[in-house]
Amino acid sequence: MSYIRIAKASWDGGLEKARKAYELIGPVPEKDSHKYAVLAAGQLPDMGFKSTKLSPKWVVFPQSEVMFEYTLDESKANHHILQEVPAAPGARAVIGIRPYDAKAIQLTKMNFDNKDYKDPFWLRNYERCTFVGLAINEPSSTDFSTSCGTGPFAEEGLDVLLVDAGDAFIAKVLTDKGKKFLSEAGFAEEAGADAAKAVEDLKAKAEAAITSKVSYNKIAGKTIMDLYDAPFWKDVLFGCINCGTCTYACPTCWCFDIQDEVKGTDGVRVRNWDSCMTGLFTHHASGHNPREHEWERTRQRFMHKLKYFVDKYDAGLMCVGCGRCVEQCPANIDIRTVCNTLNDF
Amino acid sequence: MADVALKIREIARELLDSEKVDVVIGFKKGTLPVMSEPTIIRKASDTKDLIWDATCRLNLCNYLTGRKDRIGIIAKGCDARNIVGHIVENKIKRDQLVIIGVPCTGMADKKVLSDLAGGEVTAYSEAGDQITVSGPAGEKTVSKADVLQSNCCTCIKRNPVIFDEMAGEPVEELSPDNRFADVEAIASMDAAAKWGYFEELLSGCTRCYACKNACPLCYCPTCFVDESRPQWVGKGTDPIDIRTYHFLRAYHCAGRCTDCGACEAACPMDIKMRAFTRKSIKDCVDNYGWETGMKEGVRPPLDTFKTDDPEAFIR
């Protein structure tokens, strides 16, 4: 494992160099918070950001993505034929992605890229990305990532892990893609022999700062129907107003809805984020809705993350503990409480 | 507010013990310092969980819609006005309810608290009219009046208009100089500035619908945004669809909105969408002398027809 030292004074210049080979995506201020956005010419990421309300999942799974276009104009030879929208060209580097968000992309990969099915739209977005992560030195009080198979310094899904060490970033090179990014940026200064220890020390400190935990060791051993029919749901989820805040903020929520939108004779087929919180989610064409009541929809969200996924993939929770849903829920429905309730049931 | 919470618990316990109600709807302590969680209490022994403080932002009337049981409900001024609206619009029956009124001195704005704390609020407490928060900026104590949600600063009814029990002494009503200075400021902009203002206002909207779902007025069995046969509004991120959603929702609320602020309190993106509903409230006051939810049995102005309508064009 090699470590590169990037003096902060050379950071901006390096990104400008990297821009020749990559479209850059990074955290930028937005109103009172931050968001991940494509960086315009001359725009640099704000690496001092604390958190973002939305995860960068849109990089591989945009909130609205045009898959096909078509024309209904019968005077045209290709009318009524769906034509795939070509993939955007070139490599992308996602700068400053947090370790839990990178892990989240790996969890969703199980859904979009598996032996039965390969989602071409998700995959073409994914494959062009280099993930240049930024470790979290000071986790928030709602960060419970260490309970969820990741953590503030976790490496899974990253090509490079940057660690803020004061006047420099220490870059831990994790893959060939990561090595290429650093070389395009001209970051080549070998970090000294003490780099590994410096990273380990910061990691230990950050992990120790996380006091928020969940337990799910007993969930896999319980039967689905026992949990599904458990008597606590209605009351535990009473306050939920069924907005989609948690589903949109969640880096692992992957449900989508496909729609045709036509204007005049031109049409597109678009894939949009869906949310299990809405009444329309899985509402059958017959009119029957298997999740008729509000609490049943919320149960779906938690059962999916905390039980169905656990059983299907044997890869832990479908949750990376980023804490966004906890922070943003208007009614203070807390996945940690729900998870512990399921585990103790 | 500790006394109020004790009184709420006492009333709730009595209501459940005497089987006057099946459930009590109120707030319990949240898992985050600045949050409370709407809760339903079925047993007298659980009434100890009920709390009351300036984090009880959501409008509990939202949880009444269509219920068939007998309900005790905690209601601050705006919740009570919405309960009147719910009764008028036949969403709940008066005799199903035991309303536990709470004279309200306003709710604390989450965003203002976090600015005060210098980021994440790690501790929150109230003593009298003082609020103390801790965070990266250390511990800060301020007067509650300085951290109120903006809607609470122009509230016209802090004491519940309708109640069966009261959990505290009435508080003094506010008399703001100009309730609608904010609306007038927007109205005075030229067209381009106004457009820019609303563009900026709605930027960042993810259409999570927390605003409509936190709103007690939004109880249509199928919201127009969810209607699929025919589909009225696109579901993507096209700005036209986003604007359509906010404009139409605001119109649906005209003459019915109590300015409880639940929409803004719920918005994860800090969008101040009350700019829309405030305009309709002002128009209803100016054109019809109408204040929502003040009197039982009176239907809202856009829901009625009068032959002596002052508008000359209609004759």
XYZ file of C-alpha atoms in Angstrom:
660
model
C 0.000 0.000 0.000
C 1.542 3.309 -0.979
C 0.988 6.706 0.552
C 1.312 10.013 -1.275
C 1.649 13.355 0.457
C -0.348 16.181 -1.121
C 0.607 19.531 0.353
C -2.580 21.595 0.512
C -0.725 24.368 -1.307
C -0.428 22.102 -4.337
C -3.975 20.699 -4.145
C -5.709 23.260 -6.362
C -3.040 23.068 -9.038
C -3.219 19.281 -9.045
C -6.979 19.325 -9.541
C -6.586 21.717 -12.449
C -4.195 19.214 -14.037
C -6.519 16.315 -13.317
C -9.315 18.239 -14.985
C -7.684 17.527 -18.348
C -8.389 13.831 -17.919
C -11.467 13.866 -15.696
C -14.721 15.621 -15.199
C -14.543 16.528 -11.513
C -17.352 16.154 -9.018
C -17.033 17.420 -5.483
C -18.643 19.082 -2.482
C -19.622 22.726 -2.992
C -21.558 25.127 -0.758
C -25.280 25.330 -1.408
C -27.346 27.751 0.654
C -26.544 26.743 4.225
C -25.120 23.326 3.486
C -23.127 21.478 0.856
C -23.948 19.326 -2.122
C -21.942 17.199 -4.530
C -21.923 18.854 -7.930
C -20.051 18.742 -11.201
C -17.303 21.323 -10.760
C -17.367 24.023 -13.417
C -14.158 25.325 -14.953
C -12.124 26.940 -12.212
C -14.475 25.708 -9.464
C -12.815 23.740 -6.673
C -14.325 21.416 -4.098
C -14.707 22.687 -0.537
C -12.727 20.020 1.270
C -13.536 21.570 4.647
C -17.197 20.574 4.339
C -18.832 18.678 7.201
C -21.596 16.814 5.448
C -24.004 16.975 2.532
C -27.776 16.646 2.760
C -27.858 14.401 -0.283
C -25.294 11.712 -0.933
C -23.425 11.566 -4.240
C -25.476 8.497 -5.261
C -26.769 10.580 -8.176
C -23.365 10.136 -9.827
C -24.283 6.536 -10.621
C -28.031 6.840 -10.103
C -29.324 10.307 -11.108
C -32.636 11.493 -9.662
C -33.849 11.747 -13.273
C -31.980 9.964 -16.041
C -33.050 9.882 -19.677
C -32.595 6.335 -20.921
C -34.202 6.498 -24.353
C -35.583 9.059 -26.734
C -38.069 8.674 -29.553
C -40.217 10.528 -32.015
C -43.880 10.060 -32.814
C -43.522 12.048 -36.033
C -44.552 9.545 -38.704
C -42.776 11.490 -41.408
C -39.497 10.366 -39.857
C -38.044 6.995 -40.693
C -37.248 6.070 -37.087
C -40.605 7.043 -35.635
C -41.882 4.991 -32.694
C -38.474 3.434 -32.132
C -36.772 3.764 -28.761
C -33.214 4.907 -29.181
C -30.800 4.601 -26.326
C -29.295 7.893 -25.260
C -25.549 7.508 -25.708
C -23.436 7.331 -22.582
C -21.692 10.531 -21.596
C -18.037 10.191 -22.594
C -14.929 10.422 -20.496
C -13.746 9.654 -17.027
C -15.105 11.252 -13.874
C -13.465 11.687 -10.509
C -15.675 11.986 -7.449
C -13.556 14.045 -5.079
C -14.336 14.068 -1.377
C -16.864 11.225 -1.380
C -17.230 10.008 2.181
C -16.293 6.420 3.010
C -19.884 5.524 3.985
C -21.166 6.860 0.655
C -18.591 4.803 -1.244
C -19.677 1.720 0.712
C -23.290 2.559 -0.141
C -22.482 2.444 -3.837
C -20.991 -1.015 -3.305
C -24.183 -2.160 -1.564
C -26.355 -0.872 -4.407
C -24.011 -2.518 -6.885
C -25.351 -5.841 -5.652
C -28.714 -4.807 -7.084
C -27.568 -3.227 -10.343
C -24.690 -5.568 -11.190
C -25.163 -9.230 -10.362
C -25.122 -12.579 -12.099
C -28.754 -12.370 -13.112
C -28.906 -8.790 -14.194
C -26.626 -5.989 -15.255
C -28.195 -2.549 -15.370
C -26.494 -0.873 -18.342
C -27.327 2.672 -17.261
C -26.061 2.268 -13.718
C -22.971 0.404 -14.853
C -21.893 2.877 -17.499
C -22.127 5.637 -14.910
C -20.221 3.570 -12.383
C -17.434 2.429 -14.649
C -16.371 5.926 -15.656
C -15.896 6.948 -12.021
C -12.785 7.144 -9.910
C -13.696 7.541 -6.260
C -11.326 9.808 -4.361
C -12.616 9.555 -0.813
C -12.129 11.885 2.097
C -11.917 10.354 5.567
C -14.024 11.876 8.320
C -11.870 13.135 11.160
C -14.789 14.391 13.255
C -17.905 12.242 12.830
C -21.286 13.757 13.669
C -23.304 12.491 16.622
C -25.697 10.696 14.250
C -22.911 8.822 12.450
C -23.221 5.139 13.298
C -21.192 3.910 10.332
C -18.926 1.674 12.398
C -21.973 -0.452 13.244
C -22.749 -0.876 9.551
C -19.634 -2.460 8.122
C -18.000 0.813 7.192
C -16.590 3.747 9.150
C -15.016 7.195 8.940
C -11.818 5.821 7.398
C -13.218 2.767 5.589
C -11.738 1.981 2.186
C -14.273 -0.260 0.452
C -15.400 1.181 -2.861
C -12.696 3.838 -2.930
C -9.794 4.204 -5.334
C -7.964 6.673 -3.129
C -8.551 7.606 0.488
C -7.535 11.136 1.368
C -6.866 11.888 4.990
C -6.777 15.482 6.129
C -3.581 15.806 8.134
C -3.460 19.547 8.678
C -1.309 21.187 6.040
C -1.456 18.177 3.740
C -3.659 15.334 2.618
C -2.202 11.900 3.014
C -3.467 9.890 0.045
C -3.704 6.165 0.520
C -3.591 4.604 -2.946
C -6.068 1.733 -3.092
C -6.447 0.771 -6.774
C -4.879 1.282 -10.177
C -7.644 3.753 -10.977
C -6.615 5.705 -7.930
C -2.959 5.570 -8.920
C -3.836 6.933 -12.345
C -5.818 9.820 -10.864
C -2.934 10.848 -8.630
C -0.488 10.673 -11.485
C -2.750 12.763 -13.778
C -2.917 15.336 -10.991
C 0.839 15.242 -10.606
C 0.656 14.177 -6.979
C 3.773 12.070 -6.609
C 5.490 12.967 -3.373
C 5.953 9.747 -1.426
C 4.695 10.242 2.086
C 7.243 9.443 4.757
C 7.518 6.234 6.690
C 5.268 7.614 9.408
C 2.298 8.226 7.062
C 0.679 4.872 7.749
C 0.850 5.444 11.473
C -0.476 8.995 11.165
C -3.485 7.653 9.258
C -4.009 4.834 11.747
C -3.906 7.278 14.653
C -6.456 9.605 13.079
C -8.608 6.607 12.207
C -8.562 5.277 15.748
C -9.462 8.710 17.070
C -12.351 9.158 14.620
C -13.735 5.679 15.258
C -13.536 6.200 18.999
C -15.563 9.403 18.618
C -18.506 7.396 17.268
C -20.707 6.539 20.208
C -23.874 5.971 18.206
C -24.428 2.260 17.559
C -27.031 -0.189 16.333
C -27.314 -3.907 16.924
C -28.617 -6.319 14.317
C -26.918 -9.555 15.202
C -30.254 -11.296 15.932
C -32.242 -10.048 12.935
C -31.049 -12.638 10.409
C -32.155 -15.428 12.739
C -35.749 -14.253 12.899
C -38.376 -15.204 10.343
C -39.588 -12.528 7.988
C -43.261 -12.938 8.840
C -42.660 -12.676 12.576
C -41.030 -9.308 12.062
C -43.523 -8.238 9.400
C -46.447 -8.987 11.689
C -44.799 -7.651 14.826
C -47.188 -5.615 16.946
C -44.950 -2.591 17.355
C -44.966 -1.148 13.842
C -48.058 1.032 14.015
C -46.926 2.783 17.158
C -43.188 2.913 16.425
C -43.948 4.507 13.060
C -46.877 6.643 14.225
C -45.116 9.976 13.739
C -43.975 9.176 10.186
C -45.603 11.542 7.706
C -44.580 9.447 4.698
C -42.543 12.136 3.045
C -39.677 10.830 0.959
C -36.994 12.749 2.822
C -35.271 9.641 4.178
C -35.418 7.794 0.873
C -33.909 10.665 -1.080
C -31.281 11.437 1.546
C -30.359 7.755 1.805
C -27.271 6.720 -0.158
C -28.520 3.131 -0.435
C -32.145 3.671 -1.502
C -32.271 2.476 -5.074
C -35.928 2.188 -6.054
C -36.873 3.791 -9.328
C -39.865 4.445 -11.529
C -39.760 4.638 -15.318
C -41.892 7.214 -17.103
C -42.474 8.370 -20.653
C -42.639 12.094 -21.149
C -43.830 13.440 -24.478
C -43.853 17.005 -25.710
C -45.332 17.488 -29.171
C -43.994 14.554 -31.156
C -40.783 14.168 -29.155
C -40.573 11.796 -26.261
C -38.133 10.499 -23.697
C -38.172 7.525 -21.399
C -36.871 8.666 -18.018
C -35.853 6.787 -14.922
C -36.685 8.716 -11.732
C -35.998 7.984 -8.094
C -39.020 6.396 -6.518
C -39.893 6.313 -2.830
C -41.654 3.592 -0.872
C -43.227 6.402 1.164
C -45.633 7.406 -1.604
C -49.082 5.951 -2.104
C -48.254 5.298 -5.734
C -45.279 3.071 -4.915
C -46.198 -0.449 -6.099
C -49.838 0.581 -6.455
C -51.193 -2.110 -8.779
C -52.839 -1.289 -12.103
C -55.916 -3.100 -10.761
C -56.256 -0.417 -8.102
C -55.107 -2.705 -5.298
C -52.376 -1.297 -3.115
C -50.460 -3.873 -1.093
C -49.203 -1.076 1.179
C -52.391 0.848 1.625
C -51.689 2.475 4.975
C -48.961 4.958 5.758
C -47.304 2.797 8.391
C -47.196 -0.149 5.987
C -45.101 1.897 3.569
C -42.689 2.893 6.273
C -42.498 -0.709 7.424
C -41.522 -1.583 3.852
C -38.579 0.814 4.025
C -37.267 -0.608 7.266
C -37.949 -4.244 6.400
C -36.119 -3.770 3.111
C -33.050 -2.247 4.745
C -32.955 -4.279 7.911
C -34.363 -7.671 6.952
C -35.000 -8.438 3.263
C -31.567 -7.174 2.208
C -29.911 -8.924 5.131
C -31.517 -12.231 4.149
C -30.991 -11.915 0.411
C -27.367 -10.813 0.252
C -25.898 -11.881 3.583
C -23.894 -8.649 3.520
C -25.146 -6.868 6.600
C -27.665 -4.050 6.675
C -28.700 -2.032 3.659
C -27.601 0.967 5.636
C -24.194 2.554 6.005
C -24.916 4.589 9.117
C -24.385 8.020 7.556
C -27.128 9.438 9.778
C -28.714 11.641 7.107
C -32.194 10.147 7.540
C -31.955 10.620 11.299
C -30.921 14.249 10.963
C -33.438 15.153 8.306
C -36.584 13.299 9.349
C -39.176 15.934 10.248
C -40.860 13.550 12.676
C -37.679 12.148 14.219
C -38.259 8.588 13.069
C -34.864 7.119 13.866
C -33.609 4.045 12.019
C -31.372 3.243 14.994
C -34.412 2.893 17.228
C -36.225 0.791 14.632
C -33.198 -1.443 14.067
C -32.707 -2.055 17.772
C -36.452 -2.686 18.177
C -36.315 -5.374 15.459
C -33.209 -6.896 16.953
C -34.700 -7.086 20.441
C -38.108 -8.351 19.325
C -42.735 24.538 30.001
C -42.112 21.718 32.442
C -45.335 22.583 34.304
C -47.289 22.391 31.078
C -45.847 18.960 30.331
C -46.844 17.729 33.803
C -50.338 19.091 33.323
C -50.578 17.461 29.877
C -49.585 14.111 31.396
C -52.081 14.497 34.211
C -54.951 15.309 31.850
C -53.957 12.548 29.431
C -53.746 10.002 32.243
C -57.162 10.963 33.513
C -58.687 10.741 30.035
C -57.284 7.269 29.440
C -58.034 6.006 32.964
C -61.635 7.138 32.742
C -61.890 5.718 29.204
C -63.064 9.036 27.818
C -60.642 8.499 24.950
C -59.012 5.496 23.308
C -55.740 7.253 22.553
C -53.894 10.463 23.220
C -51.844 12.080 20.483
C -48.949 14.225 21.642
C -45.199 14.558 21.495
C -42.455 12.500 23.074
C -38.785 13.310 23.462
C -36.831 12.865 20.258
C -33.559 11.054 19.750
C -31.899 14.305 18.676
C -31.586 17.238 21.086
C -33.675 19.668 19.011
C -36.335 17.189 17.956
C -39.531 15.783 19.372
C -41.521 12.902 17.918
C -45.282 12.761 17.452
C -46.576 9.824 19.429
C -49.747 7.919 20.182
C -50.413 6.881 23.757
C -52.824 4.025 24.457
C -52.141 3.304 28.126
C -52.275 5.659 31.091
C -48.914 4.308 32.224
C -47.297 5.602 29.018
C -48.434 9.193 29.512
C -45.140 9.819 31.307
C -43.553 9.931 27.848
C -45.471 13.058 26.837
C -43.427 16.240 26.667
C -43.992 19.861 25.817
C -41.319 22.314 24.671
C -40.307 24.528 21.760
C -39.353 21.501 19.648
C -42.998 20.408 19.265
C -43.087 21.963 15.815
C -45.203 19.578 13.820
C -48.949 20.108 13.622
C -50.679 17.227 15.387
C -53.946 17.867 13.564
C -52.155 16.169 10.667
C -52.484 12.869 12.552
C -56.240 13.168 13.060
C -57.403 12.860 9.485
C -60.044 10.204 9.040
C -59.544 8.529 12.434
C -62.546 6.704 13.810
C -61.546 6.346 17.460
C -61.980 8.722 20.395
C -58.920 10.885 20.607
C -57.301 13.129 23.123
C -55.071 15.553 21.273
C -52.571 18.129 22.430
C -53.148 21.370 20.547
C -51.191 24.604 20.475
C -52.812 27.677 18.902
C -52.232 26.716 15.288
C -53.078 23.026 15.787
C -56.390 24.104 17.316
C -57.190 26.305 14.316
C -56.452 23.367 12.035
C -58.680 21.139 14.141
C -61.485 23.641 13.537
C -60.708 23.343 9.827
C -60.786 19.551 10.031
C -64.174 19.642 11.738
C -65.538 22.114 9.162
C -64.276 19.935 6.335
C -65.681 16.750 7.880
C -62.351 15.056 8.370
C -63.032 14.486 12.051
C -66.040 14.786 14.329
C -65.973 17.192 17.243
C -67.462 14.634 19.623
C -64.605 12.226 18.910
C -62.138 14.700 20.330
C -60.963 15.826 23.695
C -58.727 18.765 22.896
C -55.989 19.458 25.429
C -55.149 23.067 24.654
C -51.681 24.477 25.198
C -51.134 28.239 25.225
C -48.075 28.552 23.015
C -45.198 30.989 23.087
C -43.759 29.700 19.850
C -41.493 27.042 18.471
C -37.729 27.264 18.131
C -36.345 27.303 14.598
C -34.036 24.316 14.108
C -31.811 26.157 11.663
C -31.419 29.172 13.962
C -30.519 26.840 16.829
C -27.888 25.103 14.765
C -26.401 28.453 13.671
C -26.300 29.464 17.325
C -24.519 26.235 18.251
C -22.057 26.686 15.407
C -23.171 23.479 13.677
C -24.598 20.323 15.112
C -26.597 20.918 18.290
C -25.391 18.408 20.860
C -27.539 19.504 23.814
C -30.742 21.493 24.200
C -32.681 22.649 27.225
C -35.340 25.153 28.184
C -35.863 27.056 31.416
C -38.670 29.580 31.454
C -38.251 31.688 28.336
C -34.560 30.830 28.035
C -33.143 28.265 25.642
C -29.675 26.777 26.000
C -27.923 24.931 23.210
C -24.472 23.393 22.990
C -22.444 22.647 19.918
C -19.089 23.370 18.281
C -19.440 27.036 19.327
C -19.812 26.046 22.986
C -22.837 26.564 25.218
C -25.170 29.462 24.411
C -28.226 30.688 26.282
C -30.698 32.976 24.548
C -34.197 34.247 24.994
C -36.675 32.010 23.179
C -38.148 35.050 21.433
C -34.853 35.414 19.559
C -34.864 31.946 18.047
C -38.521 31.549 17.081
C -39.678 30.151 13.778
C -40.654 33.072 11.555
C -44.325 32.069 11.518
C -44.398 32.202 15.316
C -43.301 35.853 15.191
C -46.481 36.854 13.350
C -48.844 34.406 15.061
C -52.367 35.750 15.562
C -53.621 33.027 17.897
C -51.240 31.599 20.453
C -54.074 30.478 22.725
C -56.156 27.637 21.317
C -59.508 28.792 19.897
C -61.070 25.449 20.717
C -60.329 23.150 23.660
C -61.850 20.943 26.331
C -59.032 21.112 28.832
C -56.230 23.599 29.200
C -52.708 22.696 30.209
C -51.657 26.205 31.177
C -52.648 29.809 31.752
C -53.458 31.869 28.662
C -50.527 33.766 27.209
C -50.539 37.282 25.847
C -51.370 37.429 22.150
C -48.889 39.110 19.837
C -49.744 42.294 18.013
C -47.165 42.582 15.262
C -46.976 45.989 13.558
C -47.303 44.589 10.084
C -48.002 40.898 9.791
C -47.427 40.887 6.071
C -44.272 42.942 5.617
C -42.635 39.881 4.035
C -45.410 39.470 1.459
C -45.369 43.174 0.655
C -41.612 43.096 0.123
C -41.979 40.376 -2.502
C -45.019 42.041 -4.093
C -43.064 45.254 -4.555
C -40.365 43.560 -6.650
C -40.448 43.997 -10.403
C -41.295 40.939 -12.482
C -37.698 39.894 -13.117
C -36.681 40.235 -9.472
C -39.781 38.346 -8.395
C -39.041 35.529 -10.810
C -35.464 35.389 -9.571
C -36.670 35.330 -5.992
C -38.922 32.338 -6.555
C -36.326 30.533 -8.667
C -33.880 30.824 -5.804
C -36.575 29.923 -3.288
C -37.300 26.599 -4.976
C -33.735 25.691 -5.873
C -32.727 22.579 -4.037
C -36.267 21.155 -3.862
C -36.035 17.386 -4.242
C -39.807 16.923 -4.233
C -39.630 14.718 -1.186
C -43.051 16.192 -0.334
C -42.280 16.655 3.353
C -44.068 20.028 3.129
C -47.352 18.606 1.944
C -47.135 15.549 4.127
C -46.543 17.621 7.260
C -49.524 19.797 6.367
C -52.918 18.992 7.905
C -54.626 20.533 4.874
C -53.083 18.021 2.498
C -55.393 15.089 3.067
C -56.691 14.326 -0.438
C -56.921 10.535 -0.780
C -54.766 10.863 -3.890
C -52.667 13.981 -4.182
C -52.562 15.502 -7.663
C -48.838 14.758 -7.784
C -49.526 11.067 -7.292
C -52.448 10.879 -9.708
C -51.412 8.634 -12.561
C -54.576 8.374 -14.641
C -54.136 10.968 -16.041
C -50.778 12.113 -14.774
C -50.928 15.829 -14.078
C -47.337 16.545 -13.217
C -44.045 15.051 -14.348
C -42.142 13.177 -11.687
C -38.626 14.174 -12.566
C -36.536 17.167 -11.647
C -37.755 19.507 -14.377
C -38.091 22.972 -12.792
C -41.515 23.365 -14.413
C -42.786 20.308 -12.549
C -41.265 21.536 -9.300
C -42.893 24.940 -9.683
C -46.202 23.369 -10.659
C -46.165 21.308 -7.498
C -45.488 24.263 -5.200
C -47.906 26.655 -6.933
C -50.746 24.148 -6.989
C -50.200 23.089 -3.412
C -50.277 26.703 -2.290
C -53.537 27.281 -4.167
C -55.064 24.212 -2.529
C -54.274 25.805 0.813
C -55.731 29.223 0.042
C -58.195 30.245 2.715
C -57.358 27.141 4.755
C -53.758 27.694 5.850
C -53.195 28.678 9.482
C -49.509 29.475 8.905
C -48.524 26.799 11.442
C -45.117 26.498 9.767
C -45.079 22.687 9.762
C -44.164 22.732 6.053
C -41.020 24.738 6.613
C -40.148 22.926 9.820
C -40.351 19.660 7.866
C -38.393 20.732 4.780
C -34.978 19.062 4.797
C -33.666 21.576 2.277
C -34.704 24.676 4.258
C -37.007 25.938 1.540
C -39.169 28.814 2.761
C -42.263 27.781 0.857
C -44.507 29.820 3.160
C -43.759 32.670 0.751
C -46.570 31.154 -1.343
C -49.114 30.432 1.360
C -48.483 33.753 3.127
C -49.624 35.570 0.005
C -52.892 33.653 -0.042
C -53.429 34.329 3.666
C -52.984 38.058 3.051
C -55.327 37.981 0.073
C -57.987 36.236 2.155
C -57.622 38.838 4.904
C -57.683 41.750 2.431
C -60.489 40.492 0.198
C -62.723 38.592 2.583
C -61.689 39.683 6.060
C -61.035 35.984 6.615
C -58.824 34.300 9.209
C -58.740 30.524 8.993
C -59.918 28.232 11.734
C -61.129 30.845 14.194
C -64.741 29.779 14.374
C -66.459 26.428 14.240
C -69.042 25.888 11.532
C -67.820 28.544 9.087
C -66.659 27.310 5.737
C -63.564 28.883 4.162
C -64.050 31.674 1.612
C -63.044 29.748 -1.498
C -65.480 27.042 -0.497
C -68.574 29.231 -0.358
C -70.716 31.443 -2.522
C -72.482 34.541 -1.287
C -74.910 36.622 -3.274
C -73.587 39.748 -1.604
C -70.035 39.014 -2.715
C -68.243 42.361 -2.737
C -66.519 41.601 -6.056
C -68.411 43.647 -8.644
C -67.387 41.510 -11.615
C -69.386 38.535 -10.433
C -72.771 40.247 -10.525
